[in-house]
PDB file of C-alpha atoms in Angstrom:
ATOM      1  CA  MET A   1      93.954 117.593 109.927  1.00  0.00           C
ATOM      2  CA  LEU A   2      94.665 114.357 108.070  1.00  0.00           C
ATOM      3  CA  ILE A   3      91.787 112.654 109.826  1.00  0.00           C
ATOM      4  CA  ALA A   4      89.468 115.533 108.914  1.00  0.00           C
ATOM      5  CA  GLY A   5      90.602 115.194 105.310  1.00  0.00           C
ATOM      6  CA  GLN A   6      89.845 111.480 105.398  1.00  0.00           C
ATOM      7  CA  ARG A   7      86.374 112.185 106.819  1.00  0.00           C
ATOM      8  CA  ALA A   8      85.763 114.824 104.121  1.00  0.00           C
ATOM      9  CA  ARG A   9      86.676 112.261 101.449  1.00  0.00           C
ATOM     10  CA  ASP A  10      84.339 109.748 103.080  1.00  0.00           C
ATOM     11  CA  ILE A  11      81.526 112.312 103.005  1.00  0.00           C
ATOM     12  CA  SER A  12      82.255 113.002  99.321  1.00  0.00           C
ATOM     13  CA  ALA A  13      82.050 109.262  98.686  1.00  0.00           C
ATOM     14  CA  GLY A  14      78.563 109.187 100.231  1.00  0.00           C
ATOM     15  CA  ALA A  15      79.104 108.558 103.953  1.00  0.00           C
ATOM     16  CA  LYS A  16      76.169 109.503 106.164  1.00  0.00           C
ATOM     17  CA  LEU A  17      76.509 112.854 107.969  1.00  0.00           C
ATOM     18  CA  THR A  18      76.333 112.931 111.763  1.00  0.00           C
ATOM     19  CA  VAL A  19      75.689 116.706 112.003  1.00  0.00           C
ATOM     20  CA  GLU A  20      73.532 119.104 109.985  1.00  0.00           C
ATOM     21  CA  ARG A  21      75.230 120.374 106.839  1.00  0.00           C
ATOM     22  CA  ASP A  22      74.110 124.022 107.391  1.00  0.00           C
ATOM     23  CA  ASN A  23      75.254 124.873 103.852  1.00  0.00           C
ATOM     24  CA  ASP A  24      78.868 123.984 104.783  1.00  0.00           C
ATOM     25  CA  LYS A  25      81.330 122.231 102.497  1.00  0.00           C
ATOM     26  CA  ASN A  26      82.559 118.708 103.259  1.00  0.00           C
ATOM     27  CA  PRO A  27      85.814 119.715 105.030  1.00  0.00           C
ATOM     28  CA  VAL A  28      83.906 122.038 107.382  1.00  0.00           C
ATOM     29  CA  VAL A  29      81.298 119.353 108.080  1.00  0.00           C
ATOM     30  CA  ALA A  30      84.108 116.864 108.807  1.00  0.00           C
ATOM     31  CA  LEU A  31      85.755 119.278 111.273  1.00  0.00           C
ATOM     32  CA  ARG A  32      82.424 119.899 112.998  1.00  0.00           C
ATOM     33  CA  GLU A  33      81.770 116.148 113.287  1.00  0.00           C
ATOM     34  CA  ILE A  34      85.218 115.615 114.821  1.00  0.00           C
ATOM     35  CA  ALA A  35      84.772 118.565 117.210  1.00  0.00           C
ATOM     36  CA  ASP A  36      81.335 117.278 118.303  1.00  0.00           C
ATOM     37  CA  ASP A  37      82.815 113.764 118.705  1.00  0.00           C
ATOM     38  CA  THR A  38      80.064 112.222 116.558  1.00  0.00           C
ATOM     39  CA  VAL A  39      82.385 110.063 114.437  1.00  0.00           C
ATOM     40  CA  PRO A  40      84.788 107.365 115.710  1.00  0.00           C
ATOM     41  CA  LEU A  41      88.338 108.656 115.267  1.00  0.00           C
ATOM     42  CA  ASP A  42      89.951 105.219 115.381  1.00  0.00           C
ATOM     43  CA  GLY A  43      87.957 104.106 112.334  1.00  0.00           C
ATOM     44  CA  LEU A  44      88.974 107.253 110.443  1.00  0.00           C
ATOM     45  CA  GLN A  45      92.590 106.791 111.464  1.00  0.00           C
ATOM     46  CA  ASN A  46      92.625 103.181 110.241  1.00  0.00           C
ATOM     47  CA  ALA A  47      91.038 104.191 106.915  1.00  0.00           C
ATOM     48  CA  LEU A  48      93.597 106.979 106.539  1.00  0.00           C
ATOM     49  CA  ILE A  49      96.506 104.606 107.161  1.00  0.00           C
ATOM     50  CA  GLN A  50      95.138 102.113 104.645  1.00  0.00           C
ATOM     51  CA  ASN A  51      94.782 104.821 102.002  1.00  0.00           C
ATOM     52  CA  LEU A  52      98.338 106.068 102.575  1.00  0.00           C
ATOM     53  CA  GLN A  53      99.975 102.645 102.463  1.00  0.00           C
ATOM     54  CA  LYS A  54     101.622 101.714  99.218  1.00  0.00           C
ATOM     55  CA  HIS A  55     102.341  98.135  98.349  1.00  0.00           C
ATOM     56  CA  VAL A  56     104.832  97.585  95.577  1.00  0.00           C
ATOM     57  CA  GLU A  57     104.777  94.018  94.385  1.00  0.00           C
ATOM     58  CA  VAL A  58     108.171  92.852  93.173  1.00  0.00           C
ATOM     59  CA  ASP A  59     108.044  90.301  90.388  1.00  0.00           C
ATOM     60  CA  GLU A  60     111.087  88.189  91.102  1.00  0.00           C
ATOM     61  CA  PRO A  61     112.145  85.588  88.522  1.00  0.00           C
ATOM     62  CA  GLU A  62     111.413  81.978  89.231  1.00  0.00           C
ATOM     63  CA  GLU A  63     114.307  79.823  90.395  1.00  0.00           C
ATOM     64  CA  ASP A  64     114.338  77.934  87.068  1.00  0.00           C
ATOM     65  CA  GLU A  65     114.699  81.211  85.154  1.00  0.00           C
ATOM     66  CA  MET A  66     117.652  82.248  87.321  1.00  0.00           C
ATOM     67  CA  GLU A  67     119.460  78.956  86.631  1.00  0.00           C
ATOM     68  CA  GLY A  68     119.133  79.546  82.884  1.00  0.00           C
ATOM     69  CA  PHE A  69     120.457  83.078  83.239  1.00  0.00           C
ATOM     70  CA  ILE A  70     123.471  81.973  85.247  1.00  0.00           C
ATOM     71  CA  ALA A  71     124.265  79.231  82.729  1.00  0.00           C
ATOM     72  CA  ASP A  72     124.093  81.715  79.816  1.00  0.00           C
ATOM     73  CA  ARG A  73     126.353  84.162  81.669  1.00  0.00           C
ATOM     74  CA  ASP A  74     128.935  81.444  82.322  1.00  0.00           C
ATOM     75  CA  LEU A  75     128.984  80.488  78.632  1.00  0.00           C
ATOM     76  CA  ALA A  76     129.471  84.093  77.577  1.00  0.00           C
ATOM     77  CA  PHE A  77     132.615  84.491  79.675  1.00  0.00           C
ATOM     78  CA  GLU A  78     134.172  81.038  79.354  1.00  0.00           C
ATOM     79  CA  ASN A  79     136.592  82.250  76.647  1.00  0.00           C
ATOM     80  CA  VAL A  80     138.131  84.743  79.072  1.00  0.00           C
ATOM     81  CA  ALA A  81     140.592  82.760  81.130  1.00  0.00           C
ATOM     82  CA  ASN A  82     142.006  85.478  83.356  1.00  0.00           C
ATOM     83  CA  GLU A  83     142.950  89.141  83.533  1.00  0.00           C
ATOM     84  CA  ASP A  84     146.613  88.572  82.555  1.00  0.00           C
ATOM     85  CA  GLU A  85     145.616  86.749  79.386  1.00  0.00           C
ATOM     86  CA  MET A  86     143.233  89.588  78.438  1.00  0.00           C
ATOM     87  CA  ILE A  87     145.937  92.230  78.898  1.00  0.00           C
ATOM     88  CA  GLU A  88     148.360  90.194  76.773  1.00  0.00           C
ATOM     89  CA  ASP A  89     145.746  90.114  74.003  1.00  0.00           C
ATOM     90  CA  GLY A  90     145.459  93.934  74.057  1.00  0.00           C
ATOM     91  CA  MET A  91     142.278  94.121  76.113  1.00  0.00           C
ATOM     92  CA  SER A  92     141.979  96.149  79.289  1.00  0.00           C
ATOM     93  CA  ILE A  93     139.548  96.007  82.181  1.00  0.00           C
ATOM     94  CA  ASN A  94     138.025  99.203  83.569  1.00  0.00           C
ATOM     95  CA  ASP A  95     137.934  99.878  87.331  1.00  0.00           C
ATOM     96  CA  THR A  96     134.573  98.185  87.897  1.00  0.00           C
ATOM     97  CA  GLY A  97     135.493  95.016  86.072  1.00  0.00           C
ATOM     98  CA  ALA A  98     132.023  94.978  84.533  1.00  0.00           C
ATOM     99  CA  ASP A  99     132.854  96.280  81.045  1.00  0.00           C
ATOM    100  CA  PHE A 100     135.655  95.277  78.708  1.00  0.00           C
ATOM    101  CA  ASP A 101     137.347  97.818  76.438  1.00  0.00           C
ATOM    102  CA  VAL A 102     139.533  96.879  73.507  1.00  0.00           C
ATOM    103  CA  ASP A 103     142.829  98.725  73.630  1.00  0.00           C
ATOM    104  CA  SER A 104     144.078  99.390  70.091  1.00  0.00           C
ATOM    105  CA  GLY A 105     147.558 100.322  71.270  1.00  0.00           C
ATOM    106  CA  ASP A 106     147.501 103.659  69.380  1.00  0.00           C
ATOM    107  CA  GLU A 107     147.718 106.535  71.814  1.00  0.00           C
TER     108      GLU A 107
END
């Protein structure tokens, strides 16, 4: 059925018919062409695969950009010596270690 759908789209796009239309719509003409073996199925299958493939291009940062990011990150955290020092200053670390919460001491 997918191949017939591809052939019907090809007919809609202007592909030459290999059987008489006989007042039939494109999907019916495509099925008749496939049944009469008047169109090459391998060509239709390849076109179908190409149309179904999706290519997502990933824009990865350049190596120079990554070095700048890493340097900025290191500067941002250089004042934090270690976890013990942060706890002594009234700061706590959540379970993930990614976010810092200030603990006011009032509970």
